[in-house]
């Protein structure tokens, strides 16, 4: 039988909901697509600002453009 403090809101979340609470688990689930999108934008921006050839040489199709014949 569940005690009064054991209710997790029915949303699941497992161990995370036990640590931070079901409200914050739901907020995180709602914000996940936005965070993933902005993370992709930030990653692209970092590659653009840094040495992009160093990163893109490992991409299969694009990497062939940077091959040098020594």
CSV table of C-alpha atoms in Angstrom, one decimal:
chain,number,residue,atom,x,y,z
A,1,UNK,CA,0.0,0.0,0.0
A,2,UNK,CA,1.3,3.4,-0.9
A,3,UNK,CA,1.9,6.0,1.7
A,4,UNK,CA,0.8,9.6,1.4
A,5,UNK,CA,4.3,10.8,0.5
A,6,UNK,CA,4.9,8.1,-2.1
A,7,UNK,CA,2.6,9.6,-4.8
A,8,UNK,CA,4.5,10.6,-7.9
A,9,UNK,CA,1.7,12.3,-9.7
A,10,UNK,CA,1.1,9.4,-12.1
A,11,UNK,CA,3.6,10.8,-14.5
A,12,UNK,CA,6.3,8.2,-13.8
A,13,UNK,CA,9.8,9.6,-14.0
A,14,UNK,CA,11.2,7.0,-11.8
A,15,UNK,CA,14.2,8.0,-9.7
A,16,UNK,CA,14.3,11.5,-11.1
A,17,UNK,CA,10.8,12.3,-9.7
A,18,UNK,CA,11.9,11.0,-6.3
A,19,UNK,CA,14.8,13.5,-6.3
A,20,UNK,CA,13.3,16.6,-7.7
A,21,UNK,CA,9.5,16.1,-7.6
A,22,UNK,CA,6.9,15.4,-10.3
A,23,UNK,CA,6.3,19.0,-11.2
A,24,UNK,CA,9.9,19.6,-12.2
A,25,UNK,CA,10.0,16.3,-14.1
A,26,UNK,CA,7.0,17.5,-16.1
A,27,UNK,CA,8.5,20.9,-16.7
A,28,UNK,CA,11.7,19.3,-18.0
A,29,UNK,CA,9.7,17.0,-20.3
A,30,UNK,CA,7.9,20.0,-21.7
A,31,UNK,CA,11.2,21.9,-22.3
A,32,UNK,CA,13.2,19.0,-23.7
A,33,UNK,CA,12.4,19.8,-27.5
A,34,UNK,CA,13.4,23.5,-27.0
A,35,UNK,CA,16.6,22.6,-25.2
A,36,UNK,CA,17.6,20.1,-27.9
A,37,UNK,CA,16.9,22.7,-30.6
A,38,UNK,CA,19.0,25.4,-28.9
A,39,UNK,CA,21.7,22.8,-28.2
A,40,UNK,CA,21.9,22.0,-31.9
A,41,UNK,CA,22.0,25.8,-32.7
A,42,UNK,CA,24.8,26.3,-30.1
A,43,UNK,CA,26.8,23.3,-31.5
A,44,UNK,CA,26.5,24.6,-35.0
A,45,UNK,CA,27.6,28.0,-33.9
A,46,UNK,CA,30.6,26.7,-32.1
A,47,UNK,CA,31.6,24.7,-35.2
A,48,UNK,CA,31.1,27.8,-37.3
A,49,UNK,CA,33.2,30.0,-34.9
A,50,UNK,CA,36.1,27.5,-34.6
A,51,UNK,CA,38.1,25.6,-37.1
A,52,UNK,CA,35.3,24.0,-39.0
A,53,UNK,CA,37.5,22.1,-41.3
A,54,UNK,CA,38.9,20.2,-38.3
A,55,UNK,CA,35.4,19.0,-37.5
A,56,UNK,CA,34.0,18.5,-41.0
A,57,UNK,CA,36.8,16.4,-42.2
A,58,UNK,CA,35.2,13.5,-40.4
A,59,UNK,CA,31.8,13.9,-42.0
A,60,UNK,CA,31.6,11.2,-44.7
A,61,UNK,CA,30.4,13.1,-47.8
A,62,UNK,CA,31.7,16.6,-46.9
A,63,UNK,CA,35.1,15.3,-45.7
A,64,UNK,CA,36.3,14.5,-49.2
A,65,UNK,CA,36.5,18.2,-50.1
A,66,UNK,CA,39.3,18.7,-47.6
A,67,UNK,CA,41.6,15.9,-48.6
A,68,UNK,CA,45.1,17.1,-49.5
A,69,UNK,CA,47.5,15.1,-51.6
A,70,UNK,CA,50.9,15.1,-49.9
